[in-house]
Each structure stands twice: as structure tokens, then as C-alpha cells.
Amino acid sequence: MAGDLRKVAYYPGCALEGSGGPYDRSTKAVVKALGLEMTELDDWNCCGAMEVKNIDPQVQTYLSARNLAIAGDMGFKTVMAPCNGCYHNLKKAEHDLAHNPEAAGVNRRISAKAGHRAYEPGGVETIHALDWIKKAVGEEELARRAKGRLAGLKVANYYGCMYTRPRHIFPEKDKGPGSESTLKPHFMDDILAAAGATNVDFPLKTACCGGAHSLSDSDMSTKLVLNILTTAEACGAEVIATECPTCHTGLEMHQVRAEKVLGRRTSVRILYFTQLLGMALGLSARSVGVQENLSDPGDLLAEKGLG
Amino acid sequence: MPIHEKSLIRPENLVTNDSLVIDGVDVSGHWSTFIRARTITDYNEAMEEEIAALPGGENIHRCWQCGSCTNACTVNAVNPEFNPRYWIYLIRQGLEEELLRDKDIIWQCVSCNKCTYACPRDVVPEGVMKATAHWLELKGHTPKSPSTHFDESFHDSIVRTGKIEEGRILLEFLKKTGQPLRQPWLEALVRGLVKRFPVFYLMRMGWNTVMRPRTRGWRRAGAAIEDYVQERKAGQARALGLDQEA
């Protein structure tokens, strides 16, 4: 991994300014508590999420290339994105610009018209908040600071689709011990285990929540989410830890919808991994934005002596 | 005992005779079920190339029908009629009429990329599904899907401001697709939120009305993107033999 990992550029993305507000708040709180440093990208733009690629994939590549160019201009070698969608799109742009001449050509053309330098691949590395915390801090340090505050909490770690698929845009994954696995990711498990949590054996770590069609095909999303929630409960989890604002909001929304529309009630709680980690570091539930979540985990947190 | 293979044939193509003798052989009844013979003459030979000309469809020619995509598919697990392997087969054979039987569900691909992960031939079936759904709309076989409405609102917001306004897009989407804002589950969500932290939400709602998210210095980038997209759309319309005005 390139550059000084204690100082990275921060790309929050649109969701973290809106419905993913608690993810933004908790990420910032954890970063501060761990003594890491991040600087928000100047004048960043939306990565195109899951939607712009359906209009035109080359435009989606340009959107991420512009953000990578800004990171480079600000002197950063590493840009950190906590949102799986942003992370995926930045990684995909990096790959496409290096391997697809058409994508590189369109990027140069739109960049010229837009009046800024065209990003050349290889200058900036994108990492996820998970990679960053695991590599810049490490489990030993986390365990020392967390003092087992999450002990007794049973967690299902849910990574979603965009963190591991498709494999070819993540050249650093699947490289053996120490690297992340695209089939059975474990970085979140590692971090929360270090904080004292008990990770349950959860088979749907990379299942899809239907986030792309959360609103446009709600019935499908509700079925997919309900499957994730009931499986987590069957595995003994009290909490599902998330690392993506779309997954997180989708799980919360469709947990309510499953109850209202299908009459299927589930009680597993949903928290961002940064919220769990923040509380493990001794921060209050309020300072990691738990009250901004759509669902209310208050009773469970009280029972576990957290927050 | 049921004949399992029967489930692969559509009921209207199965024929069972109560009393039929052919060349002195009695072929009456359940055990002598026939499949109606059919001759296909209306191949759409342009279909594969047209879909390959749309974003995402470029690699459809690489498919060798192993079925890894359908086997890995998230939506197939919920609805067995959702079958990317089969649709790619139909498209490559030019069997348009067969494809049109499933026209109303193809857009439901959730882009989880499990197919693309599993595909040994780099077909990018996820992209092919999007291209196919697009093709169906452009050719007038289906109206714009809710997903397309969503994509367009999203794209327009980025071209205009460089960012996404979630609330605005949600409202625009519900309006475009004719859905009421007052849905029991949405109301339950909002009630739960407001009960827990009313002042914060009121403040944020007020803040969001005044401070719309926007990327500074975005105007030229937005215009450059729009130019490019219009040019691409014109090229796609030509590839599909559509009237430019349509």
C-alpha cells in the first residue's frame, strides 16, 4: 500500500452527506479517537453510484477519475472511501483507465472539456475504511484500546456486494494470508473481534440486499433483506454490522417494510461497524450518531452496557 | 409419477391424445404425451448486434452457455423465471418472440455482480441484462422501467449539480412512477424517527431545503458529460435503426 497511511484523503460521497449521516459521523469520531488523520477532498462529485453506469459506463469512470485527479492534486497517494459504492467505483475507474483504452479516451476528452487535468491511472490508491483501520492501526492496537468493551455482543458481519465483486477490480485482494478475501471477506470480523465482539458464522456476508432497486423494486429488496435478517438471527446474531450506507439503510428500511407488508418481524439490530468500533473505543452512542439511525438499537446497547 | 421433463415444455405445446393409433401402435394417454412440432421462421438476426451496441452488452458474443451466471444469480433464487443464461441464448439465436415472454422481468437485475464474478468468459452478464432491458425499452417492447426512471433522475441530478439530493430524487421517483408518498411502511419509518429525535430531524430538513448539495465549479464538467451522453445516445439509436427523433 502506497503512502503514509496515517494521513489520507477522505471521499465521503453523497450518501454520507444524507441518509448515511451516522456513518460519516461515526467514521470521523473513530478516526479522531484512533489518532488518524484525513482531509476531505475539495469539490468532490458523486461517483455515479449504481445508476450512472446504466446510462453510460464511461461517464461513471469519468466521475471517479475526476475525484482521483483531485486527490492527486492535493498531494495524496491514498483516498479512503467508507461507502462501498464509492469505493467500488473508484477501484473500477482505476482498473478501467489502465486496461480499457476507450474509457481512458473518454476520460481525457471530458476532462479537457471540463477544464481540468485528466487523471492518469496509478497515481492514487483507493482504500476502504475497513482496509484503512485494519492496516493503519491493526488488531493489536485496537484490542489494547477497546479493552473488550464489545464482549458478549454477537455480531453478523455483512459486507454486501460492492466490496468484493467483481474480483478483477480489486488486485490487492485474494493474495493469501493478510490480504482480504473476495469469497469470504474477514477484515470487519478481524476489527470487531479485536474490539471484543463475538462474530457468528454468517453465510450471507456478501449476499445482495437489493440496494440498487431498494425503491424501484421494493418487493424484491424486501425479500432479499428479510433473508439476510432471518439468517443472521438464525446464526445467533444480535447485531448486523454494516460497512455500506446503501446496505445499511436498505436493511433498516426493509426491516420495517417486511413487518408492515409481509407481517414478518425481525429484531436483529443494525449498526455501522464504525459505530460499534467507536463505542468499543469508549465513545458515547450519541457521538457515533446512533440516534440518527432509522432503527433504534437503544435497548440492546443499554443491556450490553454500551453507549 | 410425474414426467419431470414436462416442466421444461410450455403446457400449450404438450399434446395428449385420448385415442390415437399411428401405424397400428396405440399412442393414447399420459405415457404417450407429444410435444407439438414447430417451425421457427422469424429469427431476429440483428438482435445480438443491437444489444452488443448498448452499454454493458459488448461481450455477449463470448458466452458459451455454462450457466454459471444463472447459478450464481440473486434474483434467480427468488424468481426461477429470471434466467440470464437462457436469455443470452435466446438473444444469440435471434429468438425474439421467446425473449419477449420475459420482457417484464429482465430489468429486475439487482447488479450484485455475482454473475460477473462467476463468469469464466468475461461476458459481464450484469451488463448484458442492463443492455437487454434498455433494448426492450428503446424498441418499444416495454415502457421505461421504474429502475430506468430512477437512473435518469439520478443522472440528471449529477449533470446539474455534481451530486445527489436523496430526498429530491425520492420525491421525483415516486411522482414519475405514480406511487403515493403516504405508504404505511414509509410512514412507520418516519414516525419512529421523529419520535426519537424530533428537533434534529426538523433542523436537518430545514437545512437541506436551504443548502442544496452542489459541487463547486461543476458547470463545465456537467455540460461535457451531457454532450458525450447525447452523442452516445445518437450512436445507439443509429445502431438500433431507430428514428433519431424517437
Short mmCIF file of C-alpha atoms in Angstrom, two decimals, chain A:
data_model
loop_
_atom_site.label_atom_id
_atom_site.label_comp_id
_atom_site.label_asym_id
_atom_site.label_seq_id
_atom_site.Cartn_x
_atom_site.Cartn_y
_atom_site.Cartn_z
CA MET A 1 0.00 0.00 0.00
CA ALA A 2 1.36 3.35 -1.09
CA GLY A 3 1.99 6.40 1.01
CA ASP A 4 1.64 7.31 4.64
CA LEU A 5 -1.42 5.52 5.94
CA ARG A 6 -1.85 7.81 8.91
CA LYS A 7 -2.82 10.63 6.53
CA VAL A 8 -5.28 10.01 3.73
CA ALA A 9 -7.75 11.90 1.58
CA TYR A 10 -11.37 11.38 2.60
CA TYR A 11 -14.08 10.84 -0.01
CA PRO A 12 -17.39 10.74 1.89
CA GLY A 13 -19.73 10.60 -1.13
CA CYS A 14 -23.32 11.78 -1.38
CA ALA A 15 -24.92 9.12 0.84
CA LEU A 16 -22.74 10.10 3.80
CA GLU A 17 -23.99 13.67 3.43
CA GLY A 18 -27.60 12.41 3.51
CA SER A 19 -29.11 9.14 4.70
CA GLY A 20 -25.68 7.78 5.64
CA GLY A 21 -25.06 10.69 8.02
CA PRO A 22 -24.42 8.41 11.01
CA TYR A 23 -21.72 6.57 9.02
CA ASP A 24 -19.98 9.88 8.35
CA ARG A 25 -20.29 10.95 11.98
CA SER A 26 -19.04 7.63 13.36
CA THR A 27 -16.18 7.39 10.85
CA LYS A 28 -14.96 10.85 11.84
CA ALA A 29 -15.31 10.04 15.55
CA VAL A 30 -13.36 6.77 15.22
CA VAL A 31 -10.64 8.39 13.12
CA LYS A 32 -10.19 11.08 15.76
CA ALA A 33 -10.18 8.59 18.62
CA LEU A 34 -7.54 6.49 16.87
CA GLY A 35 -5.30 9.47 16.18
CA LEU A 36 -5.54 9.08 12.42
CA GLU A 37 -5.82 12.00 10.06
CA MET A 38 -7.93 12.52 6.98
CA THR A 39 -8.66 15.53 4.76
CA GLU A 40 -11.87 15.75 2.78
CA LEU A 41 -11.40 16.03 -0.99
CA ASP A 42 -12.03 19.57 -2.28
CA ASP A 43 -15.09 19.94 -4.51
CA TRP A 44 -15.65 16.24 -4.97
CA ASN A 45 -18.51 14.97 -7.10
CA CYS A 46 -20.86 11.97 -6.93
CA CYS A 47 -19.33 8.66 -8.08
CA GLY A 48 -22.47 7.75 -10.04
CA ALA A 49 -23.43 5.03 -7.55
CA MET A 50 -25.28 2.11 -9.19
CA GLU A 51 -27.20 4.32 -11.59
CA VAL A 52 -24.99 6.31 -13.96
CA LYS A 53 -23.33 3.19 -15.38
CA ASN A 54 -26.74 2.22 -16.74
CA ILE A 55 -26.83 5.48 -18.69
CA ASP A 56 -23.17 5.14 -19.72
CA PRO A 57 -20.30 3.28 -18.01
CA GLN A 58 -17.67 5.65 -19.45
CA VAL A 59 -19.33 8.61 -17.71
CA GLN A 60 -19.22 6.69 -14.45
CA THR A 61 -15.49 6.14 -14.99
CA TYR A 62 -15.01 9.86 -15.62
CA LEU A 63 -16.86 10.78 -12.42
CA SER A 64 -14.44 8.74 -10.32
CA ALA A 65 -11.42 9.82 -12.37
CA ARG A 66 -12.20 13.46 -11.54
CA ASN A 67 -12.18 12.64 -7.82
CA LEU A 68 -8.91 10.72 -8.14
CA ALA A 69 -7.37 13.67 -10.02
CA ILE A 70 -8.37 15.98 -7.16
CA ALA A 71 -6.78 13.63 -4.60
CA GLY A 72 -3.57 13.66 -6.65
CA ASP A 73 -3.61 17.45 -6.98
CA MET A 74 -3.99 17.74 -3.21
CA GLY A 75 -0.83 15.68 -2.84
CA PHE A 76 -2.40 12.46 -1.57
CA LYS A 77 -1.36 8.96 -2.62
CA THR A 78 -4.30 7.31 -0.86
CA VAL A 79 -8.00 8.12 -0.89
CA MET A 80 -10.26 6.49 1.68
CA ALA A 81 -13.94 5.86 0.97
CA PRO A 82 -16.20 4.33 3.65
CA CYS A 83 -19.10 3.83 1.21
CA ASN A 84 -18.98 0.55 -0.71
CA GLY A 85 -20.47 2.19 -3.81
CA CYS A 86 -17.88 4.98 -3.90
CA TYR A 87 -15.07 2.56 -3.09
CA HIS A 88 -16.17 0.17 -5.85
CA ASN A 89 -16.46 2.91 -8.46
CA LEU A 90 -13.08 4.45 -7.65
CA LYS A 91 -11.48 1.00 -7.87
CA LYS A 92 -13.30 0.24 -11.12
CA ALA A 93 -12.21 3.56 -12.64
CA GLU A 94 -8.60 2.83 -11.69
CA HIS A 95 -8.87 -0.56 -13.39
CA ASP A 96 -10.73 0.62 -16.49
CA LEU A 97 -8.45 3.60 -17.09
CA ALA A 98 -5.46 1.25 -17.03
CA HIS A 99 -7.00 -1.54 -19.13
CA ASN A 100 -9.69 -0.06 -21.36
CA PRO A 101 -8.42 2.44 -23.96
CA GLU A 102 -11.96 3.62 -24.70
CA ALA A 103 -12.57 4.53 -21.06
CA ALA A 104 -9.22 6.34 -20.92
CA GLY A 105 -10.03 8.23 -24.14
CA VAL A 106 -13.45 9.35 -22.92
CA ASN A 107 -11.93 10.44 -19.62
CA ARG A 108 -9.33 12.59 -21.42
CA ARG A 109 -11.99 14.10 -23.63
CA ILE A 110 -14.49 15.01 -20.90
CA SER A 111 -11.70 16.21 -18.58
CA ALA A 112 -10.37 18.55 -21.31
CA LYS A 113 -13.83 19.99 -21.92
CA ALA A 114 -14.41 20.33 -18.19
CA GLY A 115 -11.14 22.22 -17.91
CA HIS A 116 -9.06 20.05 -15.60
CA ARG A 117 -6.22 17.60 -15.87
CA ALA A 118 -7.19 14.07 -16.91
CA TYR A 119 -6.34 11.52 -14.22
CA GLU A 120 -3.70 9.00 -15.25
CA PRO A 121 -4.07 5.60 -13.58
CA GLY A 122 -1.56 4.51 -10.95
CA GLY A 123 -1.25 7.83 -9.14
CA VAL A 124 -3.67 7.30 -6.27
CA GLU A 125 -4.74 4.18 -4.44
CA THR A 126 -8.29 3.81 -3.15
CA ILE A 127 -8.87 2.02 0.13
CA HIS A 128 -11.99 1.23 2.12
CA ALA A 129 -12.42 2.45 5.70
CA LEU A 130 -12.04 -1.22 6.73
CA ASP A 131 -8.67 -1.64 4.99
CA TRP A 132 -7.50 1.63 6.42
CA ILE A 133 -8.33 0.93 10.05
CA LYS A 134 -7.02 -2.62 9.84
CA LYS A 135 -3.75 -1.66 8.18
CA ALA A 136 -3.04 1.74 9.72
CA VAL A 137 -3.95 0.71 13.29
CA GLY A 138 -4.07 -3.07 13.41
CA GLU A 139 -5.84 -5.53 15.68
CA GLU A 140 -3.29 -5.39 18.49
CA GLU A 141 -3.65 -1.66 18.97
CA LEU A 142 -7.44 -1.87 18.62
CA ALA A 143 -7.62 -4.61 21.25
CA ARG A 144 -5.45 -2.57 23.61
CA ARG A 145 -7.70 0.48 23.28
CA ALA A 146 -11.05 -1.34 23.20
CA LYS A 147 -10.42 -3.24 26.44
CA GLY A 148 -13.05 -5.81 25.41
CA ARG A 149 -15.93 -3.36 25.59
CA LEU A 150 -17.88 -5.33 22.96
CA ALA A 151 -17.54 -8.58 24.95
CA GLY A 152 -20.70 -10.65 24.84
CA LEU A 153 -22.07 -8.91 21.75
CA LYS A 154 -22.89 -11.39 18.97
CA VAL A 155 -22.29 -9.83 15.57
CA ALA A 156 -23.01 -10.91 11.99
CA ASN A 157 -20.62 -9.07 9.70
CA TYR A 158 -22.32 -8.01 6.49
CA TYR A 159 -20.07 -6.81 3.64
CA GLY A 160 -22.52 -6.61 0.73
CA CYS A 161 -21.78 -6.81 -2.99
CA MET A 162 -19.60 -3.90 -3.94
CA TYR A 163 -16.71 -4.53 -1.54
CA THR A 164 -15.65 -7.76 -3.25
CA ARG A 165 -17.26 -8.03 -6.70
CA PRO A 166 -16.16 -8.25 -9.41
CA ARG A 167 -12.82 -9.63 -8.32
CA HIS A 168 -10.69 -8.13 -11.12
CA ILE A 169 -11.07 -4.53 -9.90
CA PHE A 170 -9.51 -5.44 -6.54
CA PRO A 171 -5.99 -6.59 -7.49
CA GLU A 172 -4.82 -6.42 -3.86
CA LYS A 173 -7.41 -8.93 -2.65
CA ASP A 174 -7.12 -12.74 -2.67
CA LYS A 175 -3.35 -12.54 -2.19
CA GLY A 176 -3.11 -15.08 0.61
CA PRO A 177 -2.62 -14.55 4.36
CA GLY A 178 -3.08 -10.96 5.47
CA SER A 179 -4.99 -9.92 2.38
CA GLU A 180 -8.75 -9.60 2.09
CA SER A 181 -10.72 -12.47 0.57
CA THR A 182 -13.37 -11.77 -2.06
CA LEU A 183 -15.19 -15.00 -1.32
CA LYS A 184 -15.09 -14.87 2.48
CA PRO A 185 -14.11 -11.34 3.49
CA HIS A 186 -12.87 -11.03 7.07
CA PHE A 187 -11.49 -7.52 7.71
CA MET A 188 -14.63 -6.42 9.58
CA ASP A 189 -14.63 -9.68 11.54
CA ASP A 190 -10.98 -9.07 12.47
CA ILE A 191 -11.59 -5.49 13.61
CA LEU A 192 -14.69 -6.26 15.69
CA ALA A 193 -13.14 -9.40 17.17
CA ALA A 194 -10.21 -7.23 18.29
CA ALA A 195 -12.77 -4.94 19.93
CA GLY A 196 -14.07 -7.93 21.88
CA ALA A 197 -17.17 -8.87 19.89
CA THR A 198 -18.16 -12.46 19.17
CA ASN A 199 -18.54 -12.92 15.41
CA VAL A 200 -21.16 -15.50 14.48
CA ASP A 201 -20.58 -17.77 11.50
CA PHE A 202 -22.67 -15.89 8.94
CA PRO A 203 -23.00 -17.39 5.45
CA LEU A 204 -24.53 -14.29 3.79
CA LYS A 205 -21.59 -11.92 4.25
CA THR A 206 -21.58 -10.96 0.58
CA ALA A 207 -25.24 -11.59 -0.25
CA CYS A 208 -27.13 -8.83 -2.01
CA CYS A 209 -29.63 -6.58 -0.17
CA GLY A 210 -31.20 -5.43 -3.44
CA GLY A 211 -29.96 -1.92 -2.75
CA ALA A 212 -29.87 -0.94 -6.43
CA HIS A 213 -33.65 -1.44 -6.54
CA SER A 214 -34.42 -0.52 -2.95
CA LEU A 215 -37.19 1.79 -4.18
CA SER A 216 -37.70 0.80 -7.82
CA ASP A 217 -38.40 -2.87 -6.97
CA SER A 218 -39.21 -2.75 -3.26
CA ASP A 219 -40.80 -6.18 -3.07
CA MET A 220 -37.62 -7.83 -4.35
CA SER A 221 -35.48 -5.82 -1.92
CA THR A 222 -37.74 -6.70 0.99
CA LYS A 223 -37.41 -10.42 0.22
CA LEU A 224 -33.63 -10.21 -0.10
CA VAL A 225 -33.26 -8.17 3.10
CA LEU A 226 -35.62 -10.41 5.04
CA ASN A 227 -33.47 -13.38 4.04
CA ILE A 228 -30.37 -11.62 5.40
CA LEU A 229 -32.10 -10.61 8.64
CA THR A 230 -33.63 -14.01 9.38
CA THR A 231 -30.37 -15.80 8.54
CA ALA A 232 -28.43 -13.51 10.88
CA GLU A 233 -30.93 -14.27 13.63
CA ALA A 234 -30.75 -17.99 12.94
CA CYS A 235 -26.96 -17.74 13.28
CA GLY A 236 -27.42 -16.23 16.73
CA ALA A 237 -26.53 -12.62 15.89
CA GLU A 238 -27.88 -9.73 17.96
CA VAL A 239 -26.41 -7.12 15.63
CA ILE A 240 -25.63 -6.94 11.93
CA ALA A 241 -22.54 -4.79 11.38
CA THR A 242 -22.56 -2.91 8.08
CA GLU A 243 -19.97 -1.05 6.03
CA CYS A 244 -22.11 0.48 3.29
CA PRO A 245 -24.74 3.22 3.60
CA THR A 246 -26.93 1.66 0.89
CA CYS A 247 -26.90 -1.76 2.58
CA HIS A 248 -27.40 -0.19 5.98
CA THR A 249 -30.36 1.98 5.01
CA GLY A 250 -31.76 -0.87 2.93
CA LEU A 251 -31.65 -3.29 5.87
CA GLU A 252 -33.29 -0.74 8.16
CA MET A 253 -35.96 0.32 5.67
CA HIS A 254 -36.91 -3.15 4.57
CA GLN A 255 -36.88 -4.50 8.12
CA VAL A 256 -39.80 -2.12 8.72
CA ARG A 257 -41.31 -2.89 5.33
CA ALA A 258 -41.11 -6.66 5.88
CA GLU A 259 -43.07 -6.23 9.07
CA LYS A 260 -45.67 -3.87 7.58
CA VAL A 261 -46.12 -5.58 4.20
CA LEU A 262 -45.28 -9.26 4.81
CA GLY A 263 -46.04 -9.40 8.53
CA ARG A 264 -42.54 -10.78 9.21
CA ARG A 265 -41.00 -9.24 12.30
CA THR A 266 -37.25 -9.47 12.98
CA SER A 267 -35.45 -7.96 15.92
CA VAL A 268 -31.77 -8.15 14.96
CA ARG A 269 -30.24 -4.66 15.27
CA ILE A 270 -28.32 -2.90 12.51
CA LEU A 271 -25.27 -0.74 13.22
CA TYR A 272 -22.38 0.57 11.15
CA PHE A 273 -19.13 -1.17 12.05
CA THR A 274 -17.72 2.28 12.82
CA GLN A 275 -20.50 2.83 15.38
CA LEU A 276 -19.64 -0.46 17.10
CA LEU A 277 -15.94 0.30 16.94
CA GLY A 278 -16.49 3.84 18.25
CA MET A 279 -18.42 2.55 21.26
CA ALA A 280 -15.70 -0.06 21.78
CA LEU A 281 -13.23 2.82 21.96
CA GLY A 282 -15.30 4.34 24.76
CA LEU A 283 -17.26 6.89 22.71
CA SER A 284 -20.91 7.53 23.53
CA ALA A 285 -23.71 6.19 21.33
CA ARG A 286 -24.64 9.79 20.64
CA SER A 287 -21.20 10.79 19.40
CA VAL A 288 -21.23 7.93 16.87
CA GLY A 289 -24.67 9.02 15.61
CA VAL A 290 -26.74 6.05 16.82
CA GLN A 291 -29.76 8.33 17.34
CA GLU A 292 -29.63 9.21 13.63
CA ASN A 293 -30.08 5.59 12.55
CA LEU A 294 -33.51 4.73 11.18
CA SER A 295 -33.83 1.82 13.61
CA ASP A 296 -33.45 2.09 17.36
CA PRO A 297 -30.88 -0.23 18.97
CA GLY A 298 -31.12 1.62 22.32
CA ASP A 299 -32.36 -1.30 24.44
CA LEU A 300 -29.68 -3.71 23.21
CA LEU A 301 -26.91 -1.16 23.75
CA ALA A 302 -28.19 -0.49 27.29
CA GLU A 303 -28.29 -4.21 28.01
CA LYS A 304 -24.67 -4.60 26.85
CA GLY A 305 -23.50 -1.53 28.77
CA LEU A 306 -22.59 0.33 25.58
CA GLY A 307 -23.25 3.95 24.67
#
